[in-house]
Amino acid sequence: MEKELSKVYEPKKVEEKIYKLWEKSGFFNPDKLATRKKQQATSYTIVLPPPNITGSLHMGHALNAIVQDILIRKKRMEGFQTLWLPGTDHAGIATQNVVEKELKKEGLTRQDLGREKFIKRVWQWQEKYGNIILEQLKKLGASCDWSRTRFTLDKDYCQAINHAFSYYFKKGWIYRGNRVINWCPRCGSSLSDLEVEYKEKKGHLWYIKYPLKKNHKSQITNHKQIPNYIMVATTRPETMLGDTAVAVNPQDKRYKNLIGEIVILPILGREIPIISDKNVDPKFGSGAVKITPAHDFLDWEIAQTHKLPLIPVIDKNRKMTKETGKLCQGLKVSDCRQKVIEELKKQKLLEKIEDYNHQIPHCFRCGTIIEPLISEQWFLKMKNLAPKARMAVKKKEIIFTPKRWEKIYFDWISNIKDWCISRQIWWGHRMPIWRCQIGSKLKVKSSRLKVNEEYFVSVKKPKRCPICGKCNPEQVEDVLDTWFSSALWPFATLGWPKKRKAKSEKRKTDLEKFYPTDVLSTAPEIINLWVARMIFSGLEFMKKTPFKKVYIHPVVLTREGKRMSKSLETGVDPLDLIEKYGADATRFGLIYQIMGGQDIRFVEDHIIMGKKFCNKIWNASRFVLEQIGKPQNPNHKSQTNPKTQIPNLKQLTKADRLILKKLEDIIKSVNKDLENFRFGQASHTLYDFFWHDLCDKYIEQFKRQETRDKKEEVLLYVLLTSLKLLHPFIPFATEEIYQKLPIKNKGLLITEVWQ
RNA sequence: GGGCGUGUAGCUCAGGUGGUUAGAGCGUACGGUUCACAUCCGUAAGGUCUGCGGUUCGAGUCCGCACAUGCCCACCA
């Protein structure tokens, strides 16, 4: 290694070299760190939110990584055994999508390959691209313990999942249910509510006359005049074929005397009742709504309370079922709509059509329109899990920063529905559930069969069916929702559910040493999808919250304040920034903008500022080194150890005292800011101090002073302390400079003693 | 429809518990610099702090309303 700092600051050269130096030291691994902490906790843990294996680094990842790296680096310097555990997520549907797209280029579908070959293909993909984002994080300077990298489909991890699943199953919390679910016809899978995106689209509201059945007995007894039809308004006329009732609000005077009447469903001629339900809004449309329990969430709920039958009219391929009769069977939904409209017009039952904008559900992965349909799925009961998770945050066992995000969490967890955990895709953890053939035959006779009389849990195929003892059981085809696995991330990555070894303090397992973790830093959009689920999983399996603090980082928006999006090409690639300005500048420039919980509009100006700042640090350091190194200086004292000694105050000039006092102040404020996730504020403080107090004032004064008054000790002390404080933000340049400082017995700045 | 947030210099943003001439970076204008740094130094221009009303001796800062803008949630067919 060269002895002096190069004249020009070249981030690329420095960063490559320094990252290798750190990796060689092994200090990213907490086992290699001797703790300097005598009391309280000696470890400090963060688990990296596992990026999807489909992804490459984007601004959100970059920001999140910087935040976590700052926290980890500071704690490491403070003497904690720090673990920042990285890993990746198999990301069920997302990854399957990508590979299916690849196949499509070859003119193949996953069905062409078959399940086994397809999964092999996805594994090939994961081997090739799965860790790309982790490699990119290294460029940013992330000090993760790469030796502990995990993947949600690792063998150990699968064990954890099977363990968790069996546990829930034995508790009786997993059940099979008939529900209206969000079905994505393209992905061929159900989606949770959270995976559905609503987009406003122009549509129509169709007013359809449903004729009343004549000579119905109430018509004879009732003196009031009964009209010969009831008007129904709908946005989806084709679903009328599956109607099993018409509902009105019980308070609605217009329809009061029609409740209990029978109407004839147009086209199919089925007789269906008029019912009343408080969920019907009398102000909307005609005030009368058709009820299609098999294809609408609200309708399904109304059907439950009124015990209405359900008739599926749309199948999983978005084609009309045989229930729709000769007219429509086999048609696509859109064609069927045309047909139905035509027919209604013919029969003069279509009163009018209004323009109407409404929210259409789309698959948040592939953008296909969701088809709500009735389907058998697996559910996890939330009744026991959710309240505990709610209480943990209420009792401040977990603290959200910024605090307002708590509300999002509470709103969801307090009104939670059971979790649909099954997905009809191939890539993921296949449910460890088997079906007894005899049991399933019984099911046909008695729909009241309990889940454990038909299904049982087993990781491998059992030799004998544990239910009937003779059949050849079949494993359920479904895989688990991808969030089922990430919900276990904070402890499954640390070796759970392996039994602990009850040995000495020193032989603690990772799980004992590092769980619970300290901070979870993540994006706001997955508070409920992921954070909430980790909380109840952690509480259930570990009896402790998985983390103490949740930091929700701001969203990085475009300059115009819009979401950065790949498809719209409005994104900024952090790797481009690193290439152009260096990782240090990118880190500092980004974090400089993170003031409160406000989302940030990204502008490159701040990164340029970061680059200039790094250059300033570089050159100021070169100046200091030059002064200290000058042998002709009579005051030169190579024996001083600035690591521990604050220069003696008695011999100091006014300027010396001033800079030392100022330094003392900023140490306090930077510490305080970092403890409170005020990253931007801390970086502003450091910037101002280094540039304006140290360079503009102290160093300029130093240059003007008489030689005998100069205090190199002060200069070196202030520089060293600044480098330490700056290190979490600007790790590479500060380390490079530190390596050139004339200090005895020094190691690496990453393990230097923090203030 | 509900909730949350934002609106301060041309641009991107700071301005804990209300208190003297409202700050930074970038940009702009002018000047300087062999001796750490032109990725530098100095100076300057530029703001009715979205609007209206209120509380107060005093409000960018607290309260109400309005307008603008963004995000999240929701079963209005």
mmCIF file with all atom_site columns, C-alpha atoms in Angstrom, chain A residues 592-692:
data_model
loop_
_atom_site.group_PDB
_atom_site.id
_atom_site.type_symbol
_atom_site.label_atom_id
_atom_site.label_alt_id
_atom_site.label_comp_id
_atom_site.label_asym_id
_atom_site.label_entity_id
_atom_site.label_seq_id
_atom_site.pdbx_PDB_ins_code
_atom_site.Cartn_x
_atom_site.Cartn_y
_atom_site.Cartn_z
_atom_site.occupancy
_atom_site.B_iso_or_equiv
_atom_site.pdbx_formal_charge
_atom_site.auth_seq_id
_atom_site.auth_comp_id
_atom_site.auth_asym_id
_atom_site.auth_atom_id
_atom_site.pdbx_PDB_model_num
ATOM 1   C CA . TYR A 1 592 ? -28.381 14.082 3.259  1.00 0.00 ? 592 TYR A CA 1
ATOM 2   C CA . GLN A 1 593 ? -31.921 14.349 1.915  1.00 0.00 ? 593 GLN A CA 1
ATOM 3   C CA . ILE A 1 594 ? -33.514 12.020 4.468  1.00 0.00 ? 594 ILE A CA 1
ATOM 4   C CA . MET A 1 595 ? -34.727 14.562 6.956  1.00 0.00 ? 595 MET A CA 1
ATOM 5   C CA . GLY A 1 596 ? -37.916 13.300 8.514  1.00 0.00 ? 596 GLY A CA 1
ATOM 6   C CA . GLY A 1 597 ? -40.405 10.799 7.313  1.00 0.00 ? 597 GLY A CA 1
ATOM 7   C CA . GLN A 1 598 ? -41.046 12.813 4.198  1.00 0.00 ? 598 GLN A CA 1
ATOM 8   C CA . ASP A 1 599 ? -40.749 11.088 0.882  1.00 0.00 ? 599 ASP A CA 1
ATOM 9   C CA . ILE A 1 600 ? -37.964 12.586 -1.141 1.00 0.00 ? 600 ILE A CA 1
ATOM 10  C CA . ARG A 1 601 ? -37.844 13.812 -4.689 1.00 0.00 ? 601 ARG A CA 1
ATOM 11  C CA . PHE A 1 602 ? -34.592 12.673 -6.056 1.00 0.00 ? 602 PHE A CA 1
ATOM 12  C CA . VAL A 1 603 ? -32.252 15.190 -7.646 1.00 0.00 ? 603 VAL A CA 1
ATOM 13  C CA . GLU A 1 604 ? -28.685 14.537 -8.593 1.00 0.00 ? 604 GLU A CA 1
ATOM 14  C CA . ASP A 1 605 ? -27.550 17.881 -7.184 1.00 0.00 ? 605 ASP A CA 1
ATOM 15  C CA . HIS A 1 606 ? -27.244 16.364 -3.759 1.00 0.00 ? 606 HIS A CA 1
ATOM 16  C CA . ILE A 1 607 ? -25.045 13.563 -5.027 1.00 0.00 ? 607 ILE A CA 1
ATOM 17  C CA . ILE A 1 608 ? -22.793 16.155 -6.659 1.00 0.00 ? 608 ILE A CA 1
ATOM 18  C CA . MET A 1 609 ? -22.661 17.901 -3.314 1.00 0.00 ? 609 MET A CA 1
ATOM 19  C CA . GLY A 1 610 ? -21.661 14.551 -1.789 1.00 0.00 ? 610 GLY A CA 1
ATOM 20  C CA . LYS A 1 611 ? -18.886 14.138 -4.310 1.00 0.00 ? 611 LYS A CA 1
ATOM 21  C CA . LYS A 1 612 ? -17.535 17.591 -3.567 1.00 0.00 ? 612 LYS A CA 1
ATOM 22  C CA . PHE A 1 613 ? -17.691 16.921 0.116  1.00 0.00 ? 613 PHE A CA 1
ATOM 23  C CA . CYS A 1 614 ? -15.719 13.695 -0.235 1.00 0.00 ? 614 CYS A CA 1
ATOM 24  C CA . ASN A 1 615 ? -13.149 15.608 -2.219 1.00 0.00 ? 615 ASN A CA 1
ATOM 25  C CA . LYS A 1 616 ? -12.990 18.233 0.485  1.00 0.00 ? 616 LYS A CA 1
ATOM 26  C CA . ILE A 1 617 ? -12.389 15.615 3.164  1.00 0.00 ? 617 ILE A CA 1
ATOM 27  C CA . TRP A 1 618 ? -9.708  14.079 0.992  1.00 0.00 ? 618 TRP A CA 1
ATOM 28  C CA . ASN A 1 619 ? -7.837  17.295 0.450  1.00 0.00 ? 619 ASN A CA 1
ATOM 29  C CA . ALA A 1 620 ? -8.145  18.570 3.987  1.00 0.00 ? 620 ALA A CA 1
ATOM 30  C CA . SER A 1 621 ? -6.729  15.254 5.127  1.00 0.00 ? 621 SER A CA 1
ATOM 31  C CA . ARG A 1 622 ? -3.853  15.583 2.689  1.00 0.00 ? 622 ARG A CA 1
ATOM 32  C CA . PHE A 1 623 ? -3.100  18.993 4.160  1.00 0.00 ? 623 PHE A CA 1
ATOM 33  C CA . VAL A 1 624 ? -3.163  17.700 7.717  1.00 0.00 ? 624 VAL A CA 1
ATOM 34  C CA . LEU A 1 625 ? -0.931  14.777 6.826  1.00 0.00 ? 625 LEU A CA 1
ATOM 35  C CA . GLU A 1 626 ? 1.499   17.125 5.185  1.00 0.00 ? 626 GLU A CA 1
ATOM 36  C CA . GLN A 1 627 ? 1.689   19.360 8.261  1.00 0.00 ? 627 GLN A CA 1
ATOM 37  C CA . ILE A 1 628 ? 2.200   16.466 10.613 1.00 0.00 ? 628 ILE A CA 1
ATOM 38  C CA . GLY A 1 629 ? 4.723   14.840 8.417  1.00 0.00 ? 629 GLY A CA 1
ATOM 39  C CA . LYS A 1 630 ? 6.945   17.893 8.105  1.00 0.00 ? 630 LYS A CA 1
ATOM 40  C CA . PRO A 1 631 ? 10.139  16.985 9.888  1.00 0.00 ? 631 PRO A CA 1
ATOM 41  C CA . GLN A 1 632 ? 11.367  20.575 9.991  1.00 0.00 ? 632 GLN A CA 1
ATOM 42  C CA . ASN A 1 633 ? 8.531   21.480 12.294 1.00 0.00 ? 633 ASN A CA 1
ATOM 43  C CA . PRO A 1 634 ? 10.009  21.782 15.809 1.00 0.00 ? 634 PRO A CA 1
ATOM 44  C CA . ASN A 1 635 ? 6.693   21.004 17.441 1.00 0.00 ? 635 ASN A CA 1
ATOM 45  C CA . HIS A 1 636 ? 6.282   17.776 15.569 1.00 0.00 ? 636 HIS A CA 1
ATOM 46  C CA . LYS A 1 637 ? 5.555   15.011 18.033 1.00 0.00 ? 637 LYS A CA 1
ATOM 47  C CA . SER A 1 638 ? 5.256   11.603 16.569 1.00 0.00 ? 638 SER A CA 1
ATOM 48  C CA . GLN A 1 639 ? 4.628   10.057 19.952 1.00 0.00 ? 639 GLN A CA 1
ATOM 49  C CA . THR A 1 640 ? 1.260   11.643 20.488 1.00 0.00 ? 640 THR A CA 1
ATOM 50  C CA . ASN A 1 641 ? -1.559  9.151  20.468 1.00 0.00 ? 641 ASN A CA 1
ATOM 51  C CA . PRO A 1 642 ? -4.604  10.998 19.249 1.00 0.00 ? 642 PRO A CA 1
ATOM 52  C CA . LYS A 1 643 ? -6.692  7.873  19.542 1.00 0.00 ? 643 LYS A CA 1
ATOM 53  C CA . THR A 1 644 ? -7.201  8.403  23.205 1.00 0.00 ? 644 THR A CA 1
ATOM 54  C CA . GLN A 1 645 ? -5.730  11.748 24.117 1.00 0.00 ? 645 GLN A CA 1
ATOM 55  C CA . ILE A 1 646 ? -7.657  14.924 23.854 1.00 0.00 ? 646 ILE A CA 1
ATOM 56  C CA . PRO A 1 647 ? -4.936  17.554 23.588 1.00 0.00 ? 647 PRO A CA 1
ATOM 57  C CA . ASN A 1 648 ? -4.139  19.302 26.823 1.00 0.00 ? 648 ASN A CA 1
ATOM 58  C CA . LEU A 1 649 ? -6.362  22.301 27.127 1.00 0.00 ? 649 LEU A CA 1
ATOM 59  C CA . LYS A 1 650 ? -3.893  24.517 28.997 1.00 0.00 ? 650 LYS A CA 1
ATOM 60  C CA . GLN A 1 651 ? -1.539  24.899 26.089 1.00 0.00 ? 651 GLN A CA 1
ATOM 61  C CA . LEU A 1 652 ? -4.223  25.705 23.620 1.00 0.00 ? 652 LEU A CA 1
ATOM 62  C CA . THR A 1 653 ? -5.058  28.842 21.749 1.00 0.00 ? 653 THR A CA 1
ATOM 63  C CA . LYS A 1 654 ? -8.507  30.308 21.532 1.00 0.00 ? 654 LYS A CA 1
ATOM 64  C CA . ALA A 1 655 ? -9.006  28.791 18.120 1.00 0.00 ? 655 ALA A CA 1
ATOM 65  C CA . ASP A 1 656 ? -7.977  25.377 19.395 1.00 0.00 ? 656 ASP A CA 1
ATOM 66  C CA . ARG A 1 657 ? -10.448 25.562 22.234 1.00 0.00 ? 657 ARG A CA 1
ATOM 67  C CA . LEU A 1 658 ? -13.160 26.683 19.919 1.00 0.00 ? 658 LEU A CA 1
ATOM 68  C CA . ILE A 1 659 ? -12.783 23.829 17.477 1.00 0.00 ? 659 ILE A CA 1
ATOM 69  C CA . LEU A 1 660 ? -12.523 21.280 20.274 1.00 0.00 ? 660 LEU A CA 1
ATOM 70  C CA . LYS A 1 661 ? -15.636 22.605 21.934 1.00 0.00 ? 661 LYS A CA 1
ATOM 71  C CA . LYS A 1 662 ? -17.488 22.576 18.661 1.00 0.00 ? 662 LYS A CA 1
ATOM 72  C CA . LEU A 1 663 ? -16.366 19.017 18.035 1.00 0.00 ? 663 LEU A CA 1
ATOM 73  C CA . GLU A 1 664 ? -17.635 17.988 21.428 1.00 0.00 ? 664 GLU A CA 1
ATOM 74  C CA . ASP A 1 665 ? -21.006 19.507 20.582 1.00 0.00 ? 665 ASP A CA 1
ATOM 75  C CA . ILE A 1 666 ? -21.403 17.809 17.259 1.00 0.00 ? 666 ILE A CA 1
ATOM 76  C CA . ILE A 1 667 ? -20.469 14.420 18.714 1.00 0.00 ? 667 ILE A CA 1
ATOM 77  C CA . LYS A 1 668 ? -23.423 14.776 21.022 1.00 0.00 ? 668 LYS A CA 1
ATOM 78  C CA . SER A 1 669 ? -25.835 15.868 18.360 1.00 0.00 ? 669 SER A CA 1
ATOM 79  C CA . VAL A 1 670 ? -24.731 13.253 15.822 1.00 0.00 ? 670 VAL A CA 1
ATOM 80  C CA . ASN A 1 671 ? -25.121 10.520 18.425 1.00 0.00 ? 671 ASN A CA 1
ATOM 81  C CA . LYS A 1 672 ? -28.535 11.752 19.363 1.00 0.00 ? 672 LYS A CA 1
ATOM 82  C CA . ASP A 1 673 ? -29.668 12.083 15.788 1.00 0.00 ? 673 ASP A CA 1
ATOM 83  C CA . LEU A 1 674 ? -28.523 8.616  14.842 1.00 0.00 ? 674 LEU A CA 1
ATOM 84  C CA . GLU A 1 675 ? -30.250 7.051  17.830 1.00 0.00 ? 675 GLU A CA 1
ATOM 85  C CA . ASN A 1 676 ? -33.446 8.690  16.610 1.00 0.00 ? 676 ASN A CA 1
ATOM 86  C CA . PHE A 1 677 ? -33.060 7.836  12.932 1.00 0.00 ? 677 PHE A CA 1
ATOM 87  C CA . ARG A 1 678 ? -32.422 11.469 12.054 1.00 0.00 ? 678 ARG A CA 1
ATOM 88  C CA . PHE A 1 679 ? -29.928 10.605 9.349  1.00 0.00 ? 679 PHE A CA 1
ATOM 89  C CA . GLY A 1 680 ? -30.220 13.766 7.321  1.00 0.00 ? 680 GLY A CA 1
ATOM 90  C CA . GLN A 1 681 ? -29.756 15.999 10.338 1.00 0.00 ? 681 GLN A CA 1
ATOM 91  C CA . ALA A 1 682 ? -26.658 14.091 11.394 1.00 0.00 ? 682 ALA A CA 1
ATOM 92  C CA . SER A 1 683 ? -25.145 14.394 7.937  1.00 0.00 ? 683 SER A CA 1
ATOM 93  C CA . HIS A 1 684 ? -25.890 18.126 7.812  1.00 0.00 ? 684 HIS A CA 1
ATOM 94  C CA . THR A 1 685 ? -24.164 18.622 11.160 1.00 0.00 ? 685 THR A CA 1
ATOM 95  C CA . LEU A 1 686 ? -21.086 16.756 10.002 1.00 0.00 ? 686 LEU A CA 1
ATOM 96  C CA . TYR A 1 687 ? -20.985 18.585 6.711  1.00 0.00 ? 687 TYR A CA 1
ATOM 97  C CA . ASP A 1 688 ? -21.198 21.981 8.321  1.00 0.00 ? 688 ASP A CA 1
ATOM 98  C CA . PHE A 1 689 ? -18.631 21.166 10.941 1.00 0.00 ? 689 PHE A CA 1
ATOM 99  C CA . PHE A 1 690 ? -16.084 19.689 8.605  1.00 0.00 ? 690 PHE A CA 1
ATOM 100 C CA . TRP A 1 691 ? -16.379 22.212 5.854  1.00 0.00 ? 691 TRP A CA 1
ATOM 101 C CA . HIS A 1 692 ? -17.057 25.439 7.663  1.00 0.00 ? 692 HIS A CA 1
#
